[in-house]
Amino acid sequence: MPQITVEYSVALGDTFDRRGFALALHPAAVALIGSALGDYKTRFHPIGEAVIGDGGAGEAMVHVDLAVLPGRDAETKARLGELALATLCEHLKPGSALNTQVTVEVRDIASYHKRVLSP
């Protein structure tokens, strides 16, 4: 059920361990909010063009949108956001020479429908 979308500056491609991030976040989030591990889905979208601040070349960003089914209280969602932020920072290797802004948004899914198609 949790739908996780990660947008990141393409310049971070070599310093951002995307798969490691997802594989670390999924079980940690299971421990915090539940949902079956197999229901966690993370997608990555490199951003080829973004303007950050004054548009200087030394800027980069990673933004995580973490959408969950409604029903969790604000404190739980805040802890989930902090967990995602800490896990994200652990998977960004130093040395990119970029000022990198790292953000996480946790939100409720307004409407969700799912069907699993088996072979």
C-alpha atoms as a printed R data frame, in Angstrom:
    type eleno elety resid chain resno      x       y       z
1   ATOM     1    CA   MET     A     1  0.000   0.000   0.000
2   ATOM     2    CA   PRO     A     2  2.583   2.665   0.772
3   ATOM     3    CA   GLN     A     3  3.424   4.394  -2.489
4   ATOM     4    CA   ILE     A     4  6.849   6.028  -2.339
5   ATOM     5    CA   THR     A     5  8.014   8.341  -5.090
6   ATOM     6    CA   VAL     A     6 11.544   9.727  -5.045
7   ATOM     7    CA   GLU     A     7 12.634  12.615  -7.256
8   ATOM     8    CA   TYR     A     8 16.353  13.322  -7.308
9   ATOM     9    CA   SER     A     9 18.747  15.569  -9.210
10  ATOM    10    CA   VAL     A    10 20.377  13.569 -11.975
11  ATOM    11    CA   ALA     A    11 23.760  14.878 -10.762
12  ATOM    12    CA   LEU     A    12 23.312  12.658  -7.680
13  ATOM    13    CA   GLY     A    13 23.010   9.482  -9.756
14  ATOM    14    CA   ASP     A    14 26.397   8.119  -8.682
15  ATOM    15    CA   THR     A    15 26.165   9.175  -5.034
16  ATOM    16    CA   PHE     A    16 22.584   8.125  -4.224
17  ATOM    17    CA   ASP     A    17 22.152   4.425  -3.426
18  ATOM    18    CA   ARG     A    18 18.535   4.241  -4.510
19  ATOM    19    CA   ARG     A    19 18.010   0.489  -4.205
20  ATOM    20    CA   GLY     A    20 19.716   0.439  -0.806
21  ATOM    21    CA   PHE     A    21 17.437   3.264   0.346
22  ATOM    22    CA   ALA     A    22 14.279   1.391  -0.644
23  ATOM    23    CA   LEU     A    23 15.473  -1.919   0.804
24  ATOM    24    CA   ALA     A    24 16.296  -0.229   4.120
25  ATOM    25    CA   LEU     A    25 13.157   1.929   4.309
26  ATOM    26    CA   HIS     A    26 10.580  -0.763   3.541
27  ATOM    27    CA   PRO     A    27 11.204  -3.061   6.554
28  ATOM    28    CA   ALA     A    28 11.815  -0.120   8.890
29  ATOM    29    CA   ALA     A    29  8.461   1.391   7.877
30  ATOM    30    CA   VAL     A    30  6.754  -1.991   8.336
31  ATOM    31    CA   ALA     A    31  7.947  -1.950  11.955
32  ATOM    32    CA   LEU     A    32  6.534   1.550  12.427
33  ATOM    33    CA   ILE     A    33  3.237   1.623  10.513
34  ATOM    34    CA   GLY     A    34  2.531  -1.979   9.545
35  ATOM    35    CA   SER     A    35  1.364  -3.042   6.091
36  ATOM    36    CA   ALA     A    36  2.854  -6.124   4.518
37  ATOM    37    CA   LEU     A    37  6.403  -5.744   3.221
38  ATOM    38    CA   GLY     A    38  5.274  -6.841  -0.247
39  ATOM    39    CA   ASP     A    39  2.872  -3.888  -0.415
40  ATOM    40    CA   TYR     A    40  5.638  -1.257  -0.290
41  ATOM    41    CA   LYS     A    41  6.479   0.220  -3.683
42  ATOM    42    CA   THR     A    42  9.222   2.767  -4.378
43  ATOM    43    CA   ARG     A    43  9.733   4.518  -7.713
44  ATOM    44    CA   PHE     A    44 12.675   6.750  -8.621
45  ATOM    45    CA   HIS     A    45 12.540   9.675 -11.015
46  ATOM    46    CA   PRO     A    46 15.748  11.494 -11.952
47  ATOM    47    CA   ILE     A    47 15.277  15.223 -12.477
48  ATOM    48    CA   GLY     A    48 17.316  16.511 -15.394
49  ATOM    49    CA   GLU     A    49 16.327  20.102 -14.844
50  ATOM    50    CA   ALA     A    50 15.386  21.949 -11.664
51  ATOM    51    CA   VAL     A    51 15.916  25.441 -10.338
52  ATOM    52    CA   ILE     A    52 16.838  25.610  -6.668
53  ATOM    53    CA   GLY     A    53 17.183  28.969  -4.948
54  ATOM    54    CA   ASP     A    54 19.018  31.400  -7.209
55  ATOM    55    CA   GLY     A    55 19.567  28.702  -9.840
56  ATOM    56    CA   GLY     A    56 23.249  28.177  -9.052
57  ATOM    57    CA   ALA     A    57 24.952  25.130 -10.530
58  ATOM    58    CA   GLY     A    58 26.090  23.835  -7.120
59  ATOM    59    CA   GLU     A    59 22.609  22.859  -5.949
60  ATOM    60    CA   ALA     A    60 20.852  19.481  -5.929
61  ATOM    61    CA   MET     A    61 17.778  17.952  -4.352
62  ATOM    62    CA   VAL     A    62 16.085  14.741  -3.317
63  ATOM    63    CA   HIS     A    63 12.390  14.733  -2.449
64  ATOM    64    CA   VAL     A    64 10.467  11.731  -1.130
65  ATOM    65    CA   ASP     A    65  6.681  11.638  -1.373
66  ATOM    66    CA   LEU     A    66  5.424   8.919   0.970
67  ATOM    67    CA   ALA     A    67  1.705   8.231   0.503
68  ATOM    68    CA   VAL     A    68 -0.094   5.986   2.991
69  ATOM    69    CA   LEU     A    69 -3.695   4.965   3.562
70  ATOM    70    CA   PRO     A    70 -5.585   7.288   5.933
71  ATOM    71    CA   GLY     A    71 -6.003   6.467   9.595
72  ATOM    72    CA   ARG     A    72 -2.572   7.085  11.065
73  ATOM    73    CA   ASP     A    73 -2.255   9.876  13.589
74  ATOM    74    CA   ALA     A    74 -0.076  12.942  13.055
75  ATOM    75    CA   GLU     A    75  2.619  11.674  15.444
76  ATOM    76    CA   THR     A    76  3.004   8.387  13.563
77  ATOM    77    CA   LYS     A    77  3.225  10.196  10.227
78  ATOM    78    CA   ALA     A    78  5.821  12.574  11.702
79  ATOM    79    CA   ARG     A    79  7.904   9.606  12.914
80  ATOM    80    CA   LEU     A    80  7.582   8.008   9.472
81  ATOM    81    CA   GLY     A    81  8.824  11.230   7.870
82  ATOM    82    CA   GLU     A    82 11.827  11.390  10.200
83  ATOM    83    CA   LEU     A    83 12.577   7.719   9.538
84  ATOM    84    CA   ALA     A    84 12.464   8.281   5.777
85  ATOM    85    CA   LEU     A    85 14.647  11.398   6.053
86  ATOM    86    CA   ALA     A    86 17.285   9.653   8.181
87  ATOM    87    CA   THR     A    87 17.308   6.602   5.890
88  ATOM    88    CA   LEU     A    88 17.609   8.832   2.843
89  ATOM    89    CA   CYS     A    89 20.588  10.719   4.288
90  ATOM    90    CA   GLU     A    90 22.296   7.416   5.107
91  ATOM    91    CA   HIS     A    91 22.119   6.461   1.419
92  ATOM    92    CA   LEU     A    92 23.562   9.681   0.006
93  ATOM    93    CA   LYS     A    93 27.321   9.261  -0.212
94  ATOM    94    CA   PRO     A    94 29.459  12.326   0.501
95  ATOM    95    CA   GLY     A    95 31.567  13.777  -2.245
96  ATOM    96    CA   SER     A    96 29.033  15.103  -4.712
97  ATOM    97    CA   ALA     A    97 30.371  18.668  -4.164
98  ATOM    98    CA   LEU     A    98 26.737  19.818  -4.304
99  ATOM    99    CA   ASN     A    99 24.645  21.566  -1.685
100 ATOM   100    CA   THR     A   100 21.862  18.963  -1.512
101 ATOM   101    CA   GLN     A   101 18.438  19.724  -0.075
102 ATOM   102    CA   VAL     A   102 16.752  16.554   1.192
103 ATOM   103    CA   THR     A   103 13.010  16.625   1.932
104 ATOM   104    CA   VAL     A   104 10.222  14.177   2.786
105 ATOM   105    CA   GLU     A   105  6.471  14.623   2.594
106 ATOM   106    CA   VAL     A   106  4.141  12.101   4.239
107 ATOM   107    CA   ARG     A   107  0.540  12.296   3.117
108 ATOM   108    CA   ASP     A   108 -2.674  10.308   3.087
109 ATOM   109    CA   ILE     A   109 -3.798   8.677  -0.150
110 ATOM   110    CA   ALA     A   110 -7.172  10.136  -1.080
111 ATOM   111    CA   SER     A   111 -8.427   7.103  -2.982
112 ATOM   112    CA   TYR     A   112 -6.706   3.789  -3.644
113 ATOM   113    CA   HIS     A   113 -7.629   0.684  -5.601
114 ATOM   114    CA   LYS     A   114 -5.473  -2.392  -6.027
115 ATOM   115    CA   ARG     A   115 -5.533  -5.710  -7.818
116 ATOM   116    CA   VAL     A   116 -2.645  -8.192  -7.993
117 ATOM   117    CA   LEU     A   117 -2.455 -10.122 -11.264
118 ATOM   118    CA   SER     A   118 -0.701 -13.463 -10.889
119 ATOM   119    CA   PRO     A   119  0.815 -15.398 -13.808
